[in-house]
mmCIF file of C-alpha atoms in Angstrom:
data_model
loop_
_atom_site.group_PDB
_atom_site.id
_atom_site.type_symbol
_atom_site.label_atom_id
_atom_site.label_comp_id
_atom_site.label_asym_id
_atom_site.label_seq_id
_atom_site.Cartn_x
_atom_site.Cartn_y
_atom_site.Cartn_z
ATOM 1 C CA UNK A 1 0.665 29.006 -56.843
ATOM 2 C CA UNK A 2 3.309 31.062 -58.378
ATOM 3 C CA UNK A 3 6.759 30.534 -58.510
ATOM 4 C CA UNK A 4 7.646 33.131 -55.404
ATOM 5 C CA UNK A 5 4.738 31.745 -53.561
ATOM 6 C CA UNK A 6 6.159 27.665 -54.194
ATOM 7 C CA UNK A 7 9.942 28.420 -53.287
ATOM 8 C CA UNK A 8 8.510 30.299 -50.213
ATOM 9 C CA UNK A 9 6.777 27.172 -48.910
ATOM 10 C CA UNK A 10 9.448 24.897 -49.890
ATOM 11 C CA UNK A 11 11.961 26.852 -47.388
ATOM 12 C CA UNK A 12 9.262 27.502 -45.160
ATOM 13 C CA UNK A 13 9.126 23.723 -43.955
ATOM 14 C CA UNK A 14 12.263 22.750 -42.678
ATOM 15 C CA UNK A 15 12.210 25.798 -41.048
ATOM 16 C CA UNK A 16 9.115 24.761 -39.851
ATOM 17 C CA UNK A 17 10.312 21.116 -38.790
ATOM 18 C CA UNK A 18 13.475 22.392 -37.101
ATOM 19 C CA UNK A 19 11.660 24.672 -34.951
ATOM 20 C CA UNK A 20 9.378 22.440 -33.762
ATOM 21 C CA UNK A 21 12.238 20.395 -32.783
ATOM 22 C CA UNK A 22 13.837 23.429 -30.999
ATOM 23 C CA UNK A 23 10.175 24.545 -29.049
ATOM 24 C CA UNK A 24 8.859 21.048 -28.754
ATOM 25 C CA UNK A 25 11.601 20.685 -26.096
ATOM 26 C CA UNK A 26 11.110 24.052 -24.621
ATOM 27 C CA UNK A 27 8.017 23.558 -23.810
ATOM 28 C CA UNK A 28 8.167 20.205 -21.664
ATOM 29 C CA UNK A 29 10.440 22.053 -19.652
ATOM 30 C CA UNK A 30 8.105 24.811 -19.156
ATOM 31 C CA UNK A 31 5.570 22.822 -18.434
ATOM 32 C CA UNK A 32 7.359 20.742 -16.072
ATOM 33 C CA UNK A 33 7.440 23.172 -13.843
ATOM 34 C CA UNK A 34 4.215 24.007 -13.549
ATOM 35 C CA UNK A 35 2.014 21.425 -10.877
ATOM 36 C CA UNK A 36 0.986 18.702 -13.221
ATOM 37 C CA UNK A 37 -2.365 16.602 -12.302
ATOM 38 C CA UNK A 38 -0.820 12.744 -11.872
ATOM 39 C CA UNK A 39 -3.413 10.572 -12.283
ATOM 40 C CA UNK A 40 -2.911 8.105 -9.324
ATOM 41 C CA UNK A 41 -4.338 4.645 -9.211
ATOM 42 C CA UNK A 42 -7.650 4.193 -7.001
ATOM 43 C CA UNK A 43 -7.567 1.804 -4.457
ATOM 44 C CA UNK A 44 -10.823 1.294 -2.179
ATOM 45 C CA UNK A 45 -9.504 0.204 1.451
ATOM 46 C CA UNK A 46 -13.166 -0.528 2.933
ATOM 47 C CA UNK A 47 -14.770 1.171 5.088
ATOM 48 C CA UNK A 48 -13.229 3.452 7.449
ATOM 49 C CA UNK A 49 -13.689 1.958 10.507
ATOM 50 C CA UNK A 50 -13.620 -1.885 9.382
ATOM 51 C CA UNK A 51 -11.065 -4.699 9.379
ATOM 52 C CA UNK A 52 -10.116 -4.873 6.092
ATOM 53 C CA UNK A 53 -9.597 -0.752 5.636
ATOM 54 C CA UNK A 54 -7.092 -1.576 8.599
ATOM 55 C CA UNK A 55 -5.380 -4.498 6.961
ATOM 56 C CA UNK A 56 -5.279 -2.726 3.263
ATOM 57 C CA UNK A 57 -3.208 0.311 4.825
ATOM 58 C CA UNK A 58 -1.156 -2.568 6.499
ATOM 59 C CA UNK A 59 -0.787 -3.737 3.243
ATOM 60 C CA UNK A 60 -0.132 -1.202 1.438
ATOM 61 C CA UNK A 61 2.686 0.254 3.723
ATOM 62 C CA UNK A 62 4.080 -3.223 3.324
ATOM 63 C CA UNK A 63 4.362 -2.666 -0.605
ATOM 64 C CA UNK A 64 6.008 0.873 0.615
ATOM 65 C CA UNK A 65 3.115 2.800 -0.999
ATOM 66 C CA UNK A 66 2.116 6.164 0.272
ATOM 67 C CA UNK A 67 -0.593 8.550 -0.585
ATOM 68 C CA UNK A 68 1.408 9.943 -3.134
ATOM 69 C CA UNK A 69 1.549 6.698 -4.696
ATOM 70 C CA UNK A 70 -2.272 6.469 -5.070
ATOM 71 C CA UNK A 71 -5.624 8.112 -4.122
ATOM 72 C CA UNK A 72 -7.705 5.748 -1.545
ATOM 73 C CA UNK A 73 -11.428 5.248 -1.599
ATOM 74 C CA UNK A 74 -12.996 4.573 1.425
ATOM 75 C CA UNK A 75 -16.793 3.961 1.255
ATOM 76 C CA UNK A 76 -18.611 0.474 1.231
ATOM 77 C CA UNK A 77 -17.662 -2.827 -0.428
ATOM 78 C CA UNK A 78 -20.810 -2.278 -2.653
ATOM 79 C CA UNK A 79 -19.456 1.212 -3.893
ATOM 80 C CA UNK A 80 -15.730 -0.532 -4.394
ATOM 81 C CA UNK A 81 -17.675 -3.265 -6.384
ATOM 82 C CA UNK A 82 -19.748 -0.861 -8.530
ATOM 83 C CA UNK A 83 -16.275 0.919 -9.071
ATOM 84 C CA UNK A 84 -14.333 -2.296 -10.150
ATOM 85 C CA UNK A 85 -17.507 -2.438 -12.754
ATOM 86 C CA UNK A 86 -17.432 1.431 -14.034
ATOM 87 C CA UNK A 87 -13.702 1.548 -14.004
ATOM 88 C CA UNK A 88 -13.674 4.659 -11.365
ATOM 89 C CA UNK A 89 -11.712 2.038 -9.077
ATOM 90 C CA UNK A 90 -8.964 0.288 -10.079
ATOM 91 C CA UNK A 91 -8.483 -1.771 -7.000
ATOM 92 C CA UNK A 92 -10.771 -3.444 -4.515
ATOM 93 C CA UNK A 93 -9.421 -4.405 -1.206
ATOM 94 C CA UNK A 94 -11.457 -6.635 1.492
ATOM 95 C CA UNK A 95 -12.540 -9.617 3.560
ATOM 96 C CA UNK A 96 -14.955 -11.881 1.890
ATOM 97 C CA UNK A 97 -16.064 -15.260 2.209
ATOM 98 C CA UNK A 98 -15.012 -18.075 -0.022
ATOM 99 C CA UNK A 99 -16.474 -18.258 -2.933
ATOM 100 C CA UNK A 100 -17.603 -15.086 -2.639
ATOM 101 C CA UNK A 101 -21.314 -14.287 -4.466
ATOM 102 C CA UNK A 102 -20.074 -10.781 -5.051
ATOM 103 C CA UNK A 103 -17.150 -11.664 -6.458
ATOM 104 C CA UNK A 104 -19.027 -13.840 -9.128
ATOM 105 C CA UNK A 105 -21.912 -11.476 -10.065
ATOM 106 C CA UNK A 106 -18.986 -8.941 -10.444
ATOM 107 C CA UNK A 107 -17.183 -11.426 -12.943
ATOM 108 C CA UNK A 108 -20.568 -11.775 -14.596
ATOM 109 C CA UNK A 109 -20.639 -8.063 -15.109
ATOM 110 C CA UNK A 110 -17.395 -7.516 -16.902
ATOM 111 C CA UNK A 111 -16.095 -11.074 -17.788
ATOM 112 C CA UNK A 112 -12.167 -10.041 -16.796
ATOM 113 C CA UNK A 113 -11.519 -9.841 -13.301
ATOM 114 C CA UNK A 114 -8.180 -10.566 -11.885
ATOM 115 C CA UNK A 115 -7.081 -11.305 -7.998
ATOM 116 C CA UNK A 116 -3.821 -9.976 -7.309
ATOM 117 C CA UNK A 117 -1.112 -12.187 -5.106
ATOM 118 C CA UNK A 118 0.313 -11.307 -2.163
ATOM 119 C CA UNK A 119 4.637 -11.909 -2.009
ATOM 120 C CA UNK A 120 5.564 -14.344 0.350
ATOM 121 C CA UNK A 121 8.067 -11.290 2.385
ATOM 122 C CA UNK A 122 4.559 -9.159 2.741
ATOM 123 C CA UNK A 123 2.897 -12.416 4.320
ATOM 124 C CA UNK A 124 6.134 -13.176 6.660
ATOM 125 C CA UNK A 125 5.507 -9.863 8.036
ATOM 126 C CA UNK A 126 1.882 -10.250 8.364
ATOM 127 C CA UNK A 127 2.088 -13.303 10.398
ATOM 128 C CA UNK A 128 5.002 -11.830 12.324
ATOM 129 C CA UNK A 129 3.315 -8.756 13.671
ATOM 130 C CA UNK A 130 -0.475 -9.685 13.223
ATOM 131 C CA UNK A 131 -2.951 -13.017 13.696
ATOM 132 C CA UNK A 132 -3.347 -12.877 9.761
ATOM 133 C CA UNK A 133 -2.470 -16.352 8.315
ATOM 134 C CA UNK A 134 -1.135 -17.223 5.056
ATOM 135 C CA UNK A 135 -4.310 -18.375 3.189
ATOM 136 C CA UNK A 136 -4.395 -19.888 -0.743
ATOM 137 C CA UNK A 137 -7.251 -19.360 -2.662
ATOM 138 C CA UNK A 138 -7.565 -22.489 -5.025
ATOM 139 C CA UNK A 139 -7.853 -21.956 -8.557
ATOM 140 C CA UNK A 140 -11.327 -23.620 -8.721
ATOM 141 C CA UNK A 141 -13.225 -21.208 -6.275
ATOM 142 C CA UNK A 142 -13.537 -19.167 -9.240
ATOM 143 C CA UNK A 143 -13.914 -19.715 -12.749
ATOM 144 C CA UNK A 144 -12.298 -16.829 -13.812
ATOM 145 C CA UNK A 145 -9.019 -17.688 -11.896
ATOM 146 C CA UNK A 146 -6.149 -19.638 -13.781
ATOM 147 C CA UNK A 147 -3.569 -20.557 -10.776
ATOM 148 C CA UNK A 148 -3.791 -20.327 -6.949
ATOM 149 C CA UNK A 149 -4.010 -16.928 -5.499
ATOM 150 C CA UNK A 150 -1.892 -16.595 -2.512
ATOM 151 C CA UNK A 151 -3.413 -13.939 0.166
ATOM 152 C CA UNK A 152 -3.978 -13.798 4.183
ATOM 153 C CA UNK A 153 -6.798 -14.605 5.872
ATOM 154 C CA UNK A 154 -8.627 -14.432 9.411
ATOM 155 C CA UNK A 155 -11.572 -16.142 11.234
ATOM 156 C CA UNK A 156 -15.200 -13.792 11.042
ATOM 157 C CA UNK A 157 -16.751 -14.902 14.865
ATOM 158 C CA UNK A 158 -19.367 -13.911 16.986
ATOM 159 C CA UNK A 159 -18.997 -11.492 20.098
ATOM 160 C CA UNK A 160 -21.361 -10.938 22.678
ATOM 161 C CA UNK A 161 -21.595 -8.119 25.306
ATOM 162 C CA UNK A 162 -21.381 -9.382 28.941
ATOM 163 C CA UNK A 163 -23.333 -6.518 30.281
ATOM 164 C CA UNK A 164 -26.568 -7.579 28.517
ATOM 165 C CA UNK A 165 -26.095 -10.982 26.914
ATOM 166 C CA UNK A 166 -26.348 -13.278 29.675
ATOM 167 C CA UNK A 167 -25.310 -16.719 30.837
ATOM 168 C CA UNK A 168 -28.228 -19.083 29.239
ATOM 169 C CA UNK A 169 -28.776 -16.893 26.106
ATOM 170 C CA UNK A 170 -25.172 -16.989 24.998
ATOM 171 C CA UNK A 171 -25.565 -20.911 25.806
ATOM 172 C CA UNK A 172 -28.445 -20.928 23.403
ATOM 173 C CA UNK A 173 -27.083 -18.789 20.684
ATOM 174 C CA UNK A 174 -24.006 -21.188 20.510
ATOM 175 C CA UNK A 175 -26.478 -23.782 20.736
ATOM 176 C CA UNK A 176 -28.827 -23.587 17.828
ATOM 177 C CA UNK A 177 -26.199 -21.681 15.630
ATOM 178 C CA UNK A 178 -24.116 -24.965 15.524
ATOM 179 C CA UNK A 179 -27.070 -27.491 15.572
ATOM 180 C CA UNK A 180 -29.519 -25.618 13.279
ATOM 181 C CA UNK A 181 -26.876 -24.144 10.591
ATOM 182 C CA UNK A 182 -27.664 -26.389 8.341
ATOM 183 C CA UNK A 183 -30.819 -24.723 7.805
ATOM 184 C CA UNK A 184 -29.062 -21.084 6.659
ATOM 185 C CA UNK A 185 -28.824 -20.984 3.265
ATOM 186 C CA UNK A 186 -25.826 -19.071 3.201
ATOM 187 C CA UNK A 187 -22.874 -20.156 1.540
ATOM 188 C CA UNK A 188 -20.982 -19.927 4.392
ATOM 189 C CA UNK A 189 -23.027 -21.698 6.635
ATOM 190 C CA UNK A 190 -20.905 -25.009 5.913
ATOM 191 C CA UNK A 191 -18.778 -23.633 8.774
ATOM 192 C CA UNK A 192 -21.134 -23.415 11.226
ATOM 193 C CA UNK A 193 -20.369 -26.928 12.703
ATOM 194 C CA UNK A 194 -18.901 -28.018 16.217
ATOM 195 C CA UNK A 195 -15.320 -28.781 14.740
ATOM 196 C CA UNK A 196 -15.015 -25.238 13.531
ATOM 197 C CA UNK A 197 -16.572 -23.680 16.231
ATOM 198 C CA UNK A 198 -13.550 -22.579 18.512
ATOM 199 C CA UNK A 199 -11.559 -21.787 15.518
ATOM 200 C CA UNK A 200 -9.887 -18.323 15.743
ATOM 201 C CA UNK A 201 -11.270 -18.141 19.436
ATOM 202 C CA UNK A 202 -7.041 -18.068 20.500
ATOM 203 C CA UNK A 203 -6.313 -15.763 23.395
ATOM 204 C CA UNK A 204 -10.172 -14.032 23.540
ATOM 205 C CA UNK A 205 -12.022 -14.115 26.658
ATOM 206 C CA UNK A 206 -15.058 -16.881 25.975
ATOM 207 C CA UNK A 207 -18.438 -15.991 26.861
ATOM 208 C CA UNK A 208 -19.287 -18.823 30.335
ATOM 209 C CA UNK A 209 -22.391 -19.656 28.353
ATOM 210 C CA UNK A 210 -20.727 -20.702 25.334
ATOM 211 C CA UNK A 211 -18.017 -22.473 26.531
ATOM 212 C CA UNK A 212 -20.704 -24.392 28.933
ATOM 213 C CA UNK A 213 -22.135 -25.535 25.518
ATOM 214 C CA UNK A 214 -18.935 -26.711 23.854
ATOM 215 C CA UNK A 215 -17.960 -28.741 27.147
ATOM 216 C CA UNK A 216 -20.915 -30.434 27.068
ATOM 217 C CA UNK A 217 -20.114 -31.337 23.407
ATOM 218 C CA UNK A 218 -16.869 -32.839 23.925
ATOM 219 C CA UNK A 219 -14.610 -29.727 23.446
ATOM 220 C CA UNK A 220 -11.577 -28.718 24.790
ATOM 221 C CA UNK A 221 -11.619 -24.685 25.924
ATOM 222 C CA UNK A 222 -8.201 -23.254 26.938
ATOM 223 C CA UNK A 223 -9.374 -19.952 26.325
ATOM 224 C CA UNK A 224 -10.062 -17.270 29.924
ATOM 225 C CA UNK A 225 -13.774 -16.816 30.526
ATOM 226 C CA UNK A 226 -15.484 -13.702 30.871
ATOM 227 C CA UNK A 227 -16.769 -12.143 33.386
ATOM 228 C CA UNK A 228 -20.737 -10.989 33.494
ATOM 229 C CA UNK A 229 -22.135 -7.621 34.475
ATOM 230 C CA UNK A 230 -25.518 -7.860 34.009
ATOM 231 C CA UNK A 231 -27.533 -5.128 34.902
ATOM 232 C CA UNK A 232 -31.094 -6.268 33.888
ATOM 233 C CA UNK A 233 -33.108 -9.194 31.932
ATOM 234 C CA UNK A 234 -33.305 -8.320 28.175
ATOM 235 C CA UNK A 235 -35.371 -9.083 25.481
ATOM 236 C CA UNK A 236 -34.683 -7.202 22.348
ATOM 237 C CA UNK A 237 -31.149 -7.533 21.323
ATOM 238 C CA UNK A 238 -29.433 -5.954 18.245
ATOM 239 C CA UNK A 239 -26.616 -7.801 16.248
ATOM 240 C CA UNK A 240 -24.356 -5.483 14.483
ATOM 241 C CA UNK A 241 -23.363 -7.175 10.783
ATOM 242 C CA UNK A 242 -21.585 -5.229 8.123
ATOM 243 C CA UNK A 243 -22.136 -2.913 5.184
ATOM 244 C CA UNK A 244 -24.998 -4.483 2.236
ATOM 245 C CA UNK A 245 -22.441 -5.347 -0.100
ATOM 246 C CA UNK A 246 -20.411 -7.680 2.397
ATOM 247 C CA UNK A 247 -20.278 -11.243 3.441
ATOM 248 C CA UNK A 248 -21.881 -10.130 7.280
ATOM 249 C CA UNK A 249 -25.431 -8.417 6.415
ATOM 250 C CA UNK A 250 -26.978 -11.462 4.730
ATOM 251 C CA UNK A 251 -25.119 -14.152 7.119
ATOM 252 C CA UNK A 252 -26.121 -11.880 9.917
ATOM 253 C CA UNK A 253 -29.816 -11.423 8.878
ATOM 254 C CA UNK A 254 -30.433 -15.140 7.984
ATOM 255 C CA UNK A 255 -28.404 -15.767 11.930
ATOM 256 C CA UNK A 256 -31.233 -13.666 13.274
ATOM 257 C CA UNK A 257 -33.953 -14.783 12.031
ATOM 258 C CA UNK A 258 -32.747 -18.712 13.051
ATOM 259 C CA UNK A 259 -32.258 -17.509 16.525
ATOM 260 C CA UNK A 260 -35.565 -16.069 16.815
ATOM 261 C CA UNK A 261 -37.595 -18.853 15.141
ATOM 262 C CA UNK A 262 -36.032 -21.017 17.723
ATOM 263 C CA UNK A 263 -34.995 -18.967 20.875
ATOM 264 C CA UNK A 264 -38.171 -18.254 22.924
ATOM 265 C CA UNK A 265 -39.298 -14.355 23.878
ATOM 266 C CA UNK A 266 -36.249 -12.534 22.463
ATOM 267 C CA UNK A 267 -35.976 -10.960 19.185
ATOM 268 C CA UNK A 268 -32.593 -10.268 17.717
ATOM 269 C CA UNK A 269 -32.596 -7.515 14.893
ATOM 270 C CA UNK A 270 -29.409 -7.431 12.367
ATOM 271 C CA UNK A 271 -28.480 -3.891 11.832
ATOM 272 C CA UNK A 272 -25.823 -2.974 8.729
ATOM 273 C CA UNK A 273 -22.826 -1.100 10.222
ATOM 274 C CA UNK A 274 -19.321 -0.624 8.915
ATOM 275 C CA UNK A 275 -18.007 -4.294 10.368
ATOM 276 C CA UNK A 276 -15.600 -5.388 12.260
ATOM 277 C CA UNK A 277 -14.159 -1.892 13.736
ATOM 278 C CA UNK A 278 -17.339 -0.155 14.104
ATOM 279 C CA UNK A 279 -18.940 -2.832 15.743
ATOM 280 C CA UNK A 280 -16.089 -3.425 18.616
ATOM 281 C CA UNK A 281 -16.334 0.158 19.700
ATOM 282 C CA UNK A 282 -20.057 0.237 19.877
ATOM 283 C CA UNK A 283 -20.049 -3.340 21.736
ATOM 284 C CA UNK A 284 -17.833 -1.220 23.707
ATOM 285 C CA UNK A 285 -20.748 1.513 24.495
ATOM 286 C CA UNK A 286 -23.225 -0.688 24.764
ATOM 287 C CA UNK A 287 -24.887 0.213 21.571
ATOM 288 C CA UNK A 288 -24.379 -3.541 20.597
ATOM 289 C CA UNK A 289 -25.684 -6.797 21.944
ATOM 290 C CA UNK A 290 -24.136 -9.152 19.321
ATOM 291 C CA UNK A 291 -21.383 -7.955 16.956
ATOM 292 C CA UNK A 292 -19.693 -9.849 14.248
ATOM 293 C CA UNK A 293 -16.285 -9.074 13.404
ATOM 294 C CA UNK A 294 -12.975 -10.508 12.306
ATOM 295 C CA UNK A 295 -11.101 -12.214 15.162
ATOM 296 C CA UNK A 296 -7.357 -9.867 14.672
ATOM 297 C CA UNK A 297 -9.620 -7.326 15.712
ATOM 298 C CA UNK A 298 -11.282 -8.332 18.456
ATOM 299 C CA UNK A 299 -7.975 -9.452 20.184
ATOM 300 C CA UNK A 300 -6.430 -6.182 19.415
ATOM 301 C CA UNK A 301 -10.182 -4.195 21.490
ATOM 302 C CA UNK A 302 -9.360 -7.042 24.295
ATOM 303 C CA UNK A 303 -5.494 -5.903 24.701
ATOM 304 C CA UNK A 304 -6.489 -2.389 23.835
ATOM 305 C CA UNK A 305 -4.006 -2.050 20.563
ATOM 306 C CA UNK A 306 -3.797 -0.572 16.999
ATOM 307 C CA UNK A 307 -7.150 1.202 16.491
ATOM 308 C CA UNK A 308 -8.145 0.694 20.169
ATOM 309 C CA UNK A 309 -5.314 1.637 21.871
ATOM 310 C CA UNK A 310 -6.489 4.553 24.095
ATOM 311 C CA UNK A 311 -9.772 2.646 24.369
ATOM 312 C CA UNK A 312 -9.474 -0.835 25.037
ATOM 313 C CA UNK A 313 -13.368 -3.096 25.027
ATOM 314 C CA UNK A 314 -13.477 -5.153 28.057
ATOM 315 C CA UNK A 315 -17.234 -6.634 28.131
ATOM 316 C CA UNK A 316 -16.699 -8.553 24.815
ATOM 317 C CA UNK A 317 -16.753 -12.410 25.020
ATOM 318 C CA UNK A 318 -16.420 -14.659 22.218
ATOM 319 C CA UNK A 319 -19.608 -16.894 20.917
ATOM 320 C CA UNK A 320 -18.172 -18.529 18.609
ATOM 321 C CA UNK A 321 -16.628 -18.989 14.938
ATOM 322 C CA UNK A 322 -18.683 -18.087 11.948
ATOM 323 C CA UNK A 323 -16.520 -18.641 8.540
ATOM 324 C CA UNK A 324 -12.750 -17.627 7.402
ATOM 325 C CA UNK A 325 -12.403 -14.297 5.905
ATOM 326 C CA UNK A 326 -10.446 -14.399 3.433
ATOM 327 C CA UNK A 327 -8.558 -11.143 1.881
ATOM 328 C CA UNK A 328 -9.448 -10.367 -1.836
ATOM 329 C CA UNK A 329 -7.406 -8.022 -3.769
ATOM 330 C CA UNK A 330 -9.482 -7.211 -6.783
ATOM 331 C CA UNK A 331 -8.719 -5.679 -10.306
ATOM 332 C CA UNK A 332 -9.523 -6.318 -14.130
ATOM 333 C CA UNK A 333 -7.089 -8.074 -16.313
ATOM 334 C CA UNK A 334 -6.912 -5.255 -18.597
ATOM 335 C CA UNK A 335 -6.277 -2.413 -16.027
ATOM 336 C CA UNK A 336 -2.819 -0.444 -16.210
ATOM 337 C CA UNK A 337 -2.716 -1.554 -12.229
ATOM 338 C CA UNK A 338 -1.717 -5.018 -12.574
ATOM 339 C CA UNK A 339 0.776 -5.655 -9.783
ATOM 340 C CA UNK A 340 1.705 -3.379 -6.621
ATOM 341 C CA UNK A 341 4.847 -3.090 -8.444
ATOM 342 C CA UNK A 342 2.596 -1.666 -10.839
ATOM 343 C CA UNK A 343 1.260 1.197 -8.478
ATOM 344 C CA UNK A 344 4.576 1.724 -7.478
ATOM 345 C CA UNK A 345 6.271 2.751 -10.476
ATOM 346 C CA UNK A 346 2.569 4.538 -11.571
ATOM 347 C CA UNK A 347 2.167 3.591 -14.822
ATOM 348 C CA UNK A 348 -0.995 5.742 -14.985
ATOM 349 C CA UNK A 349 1.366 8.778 -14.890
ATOM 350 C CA UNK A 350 3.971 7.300 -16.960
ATOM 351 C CA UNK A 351 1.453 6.827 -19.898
ATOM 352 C CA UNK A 352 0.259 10.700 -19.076
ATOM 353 C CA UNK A 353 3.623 11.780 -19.827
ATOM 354 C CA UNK A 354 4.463 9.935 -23.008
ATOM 355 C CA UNK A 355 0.984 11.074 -24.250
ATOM 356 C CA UNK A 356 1.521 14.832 -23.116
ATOM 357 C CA UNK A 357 5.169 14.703 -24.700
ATOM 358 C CA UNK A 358 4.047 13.032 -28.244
ATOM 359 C CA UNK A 359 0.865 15.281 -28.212
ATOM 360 C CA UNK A 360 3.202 18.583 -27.819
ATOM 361 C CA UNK A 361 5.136 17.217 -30.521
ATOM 362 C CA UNK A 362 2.964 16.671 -33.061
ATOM 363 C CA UNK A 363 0.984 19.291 -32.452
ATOM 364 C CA UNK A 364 3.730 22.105 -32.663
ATOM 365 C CA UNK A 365 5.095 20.243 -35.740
ATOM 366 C CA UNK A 366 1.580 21.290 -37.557
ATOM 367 C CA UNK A 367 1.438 24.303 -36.055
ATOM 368 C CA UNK A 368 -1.316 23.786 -33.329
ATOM 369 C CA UNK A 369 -0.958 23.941 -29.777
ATOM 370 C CA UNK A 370 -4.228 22.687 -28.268
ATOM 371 C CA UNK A 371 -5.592 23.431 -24.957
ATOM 372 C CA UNK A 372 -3.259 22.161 -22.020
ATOM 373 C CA UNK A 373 -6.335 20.921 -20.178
ATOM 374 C CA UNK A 374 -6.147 17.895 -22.949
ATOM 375 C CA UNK A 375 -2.512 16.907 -21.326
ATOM 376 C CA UNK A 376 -3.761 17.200 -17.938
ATOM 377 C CA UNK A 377 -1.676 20.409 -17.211
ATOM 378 C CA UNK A 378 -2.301 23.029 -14.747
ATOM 379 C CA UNK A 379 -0.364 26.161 -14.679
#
């Protein structure tokens, strides 16, 4: 390099430097007024027409997020789960059983999952306004989990519909559901005994069959009886359970196949559905026999509130109580979404725009300007 050529470079980069201080500045401005792409966090609420999508939006609204705060997934627990896993979902929201067998095989799959706590002012408005309860999960249900995990929780119970389920078969479901459920393999089968049975059962009309059964065990029921519409004798029956990657399908299935090994000339088939929503409204239309579902719901089809408030159900009776349901909130340790704090303040976005404003930066300092799609910039 000659000498005209060397002093031309050496006043060539200041000048250099100070105008890339001058457009580096510029240009965020520009290019914060065009519509930027924020990368929200995903949440997966359930399933659309299920308990715990209800309670999530419930929840969320509680934490004061909106959609513009995140971008909600709503297909089945198994799709949530597989998300959790892939990292295409950065939250998992839902009603499982405790310990949950999803839950673990999950953990086996990625080795850092993390259940987020609920604040004590979100649960003293959830037992305010709603039958949720405050529920703890102890630190030993999983080994992944380091301290208690506070949360809210519900009871998962039987319905039956009085237009076709009558007076001695809802006698015998209670029946060998709390004398043979021992022999479900089922984790949550340890609740199917007779001091559990009438728990969540509070203010639901009780099926006259199934509180027959309990009196003649020794129990108490306060609850109002049902009244029975039957129209003719029935032999095929379908229970309505919950999506494959839930708690209901397999306790469902495993119920059926109990009741029909030991209930003479009826067969009872378990059919997935969305849960606890789904299966109230078509109890409702009679496209249900037996439906399991989460008792907050079921009182809210009985008074004809929240999600069935132009449509209240008025032939379901309560069977009986199957297992608590207990509210998981689930992430990965090492996921920007930590807290609901976390959501709030989108860190996902905040990390975008450091990244887009060092990127523009460095990149006009050397003199390239790459393509905006890289910064997540639409003009």
């Amino acid at each position: 390099m000659n000498i005209k050529e060397q002093l031309g470079a050496h006043i060539a980069k200041p000048i250099k430097k100070r105008l890339a201080m001058l457009v580096a500045p510029l240009l965020l401005v520009a290019l914060a007024g065009c519509d930027v792409v924020e990368p929200k966090a995903n949440i997966a609420l359930g399933p659309q027409n299920s308990t715990s999508h209800h309670a999530s939006q419930r929840l969320l609204a509680a934490y004061n997020l909106t959609e513009n705060d995140f971008s909600a997934q709503e297909g089945r627990f198994e799709e949530a789960l597989k998300g959790i896993e892939t990292g295409s979902t950065d939250i998992a929201m839902g009603f499982f059983g405790l310990p949950s067998r999803n839950v673990d095989s999950l953990q086996a799959a990625t080795g850092d999952l993390k259940l987020l706590s609920v604040s004590d002012a979100v649960l003293d408005d959830f037992e305010q306004h709603t039958g949720y309860r405050r529920f703890s999960i102890p630190k030993d249900s999983y080994l992944f989990l380091d301290k208690d995990v506070q949360t809210l929780a519900a009871y998962a119970v039987l319905m039956a519909n009085t237009n076709t389920v009558s007076d001695e078969l809802a006698y015998q479901l209670a029946k060998v559901m709390y004398e043979q459920g021992k022999a479900i393999p089922h984790s949550q089968a340890q609740f199917l005994t007779l001091p559990h049975a009438l728990d969540g059962a509070e203010q639901l009309r009780i099926h006259p069959g199934a509180k027959r059964f309990y009196e003649e065990q020794g129990l108490i029921v306060n609850q109002p009886v049902a009244e029975l519409n039957l129209s003719r004798n029935k032999r095929e029956f379908i229970l309505g359970s919950g999506s494959q990657g839930g708690t209901y399908y397999p306790l469902g299935g495993e119920l059926a196949t109990l009741w029909n090994k030991d209930i003479p000339s009826i067969n009872i088939t378990s059919v997935a559905t969305d849960a606890s929503l789904e299966n109230l409204s078509s109890l409702a239309e009679n496209k249900l026999d037996l439906a399991m579902t989460v008792n907050t719901s079921a009182l809210e089809a009985q008074a004809g509130k929240a999600q069935f408030a132009n449509s209240s159900v008025n032939n379901a009776a309560f069977i009986g109580q199957l297992y608590p349901e207990v509210f998981h909130i689930i992430t990965r340790a090492n996921n920007p979404v930590s807290s609901f704090a976390a959501i709030h303040a989108n860190p996902l976005n905040a990390q975008g725009l450091l990244a887009t404003e060092s990127t523009v930066q460095n990149e006009v300092q050397s003199g390239e300007l790459k393509n905006s799609t890289e910064r997540q910039v639409i003009k």
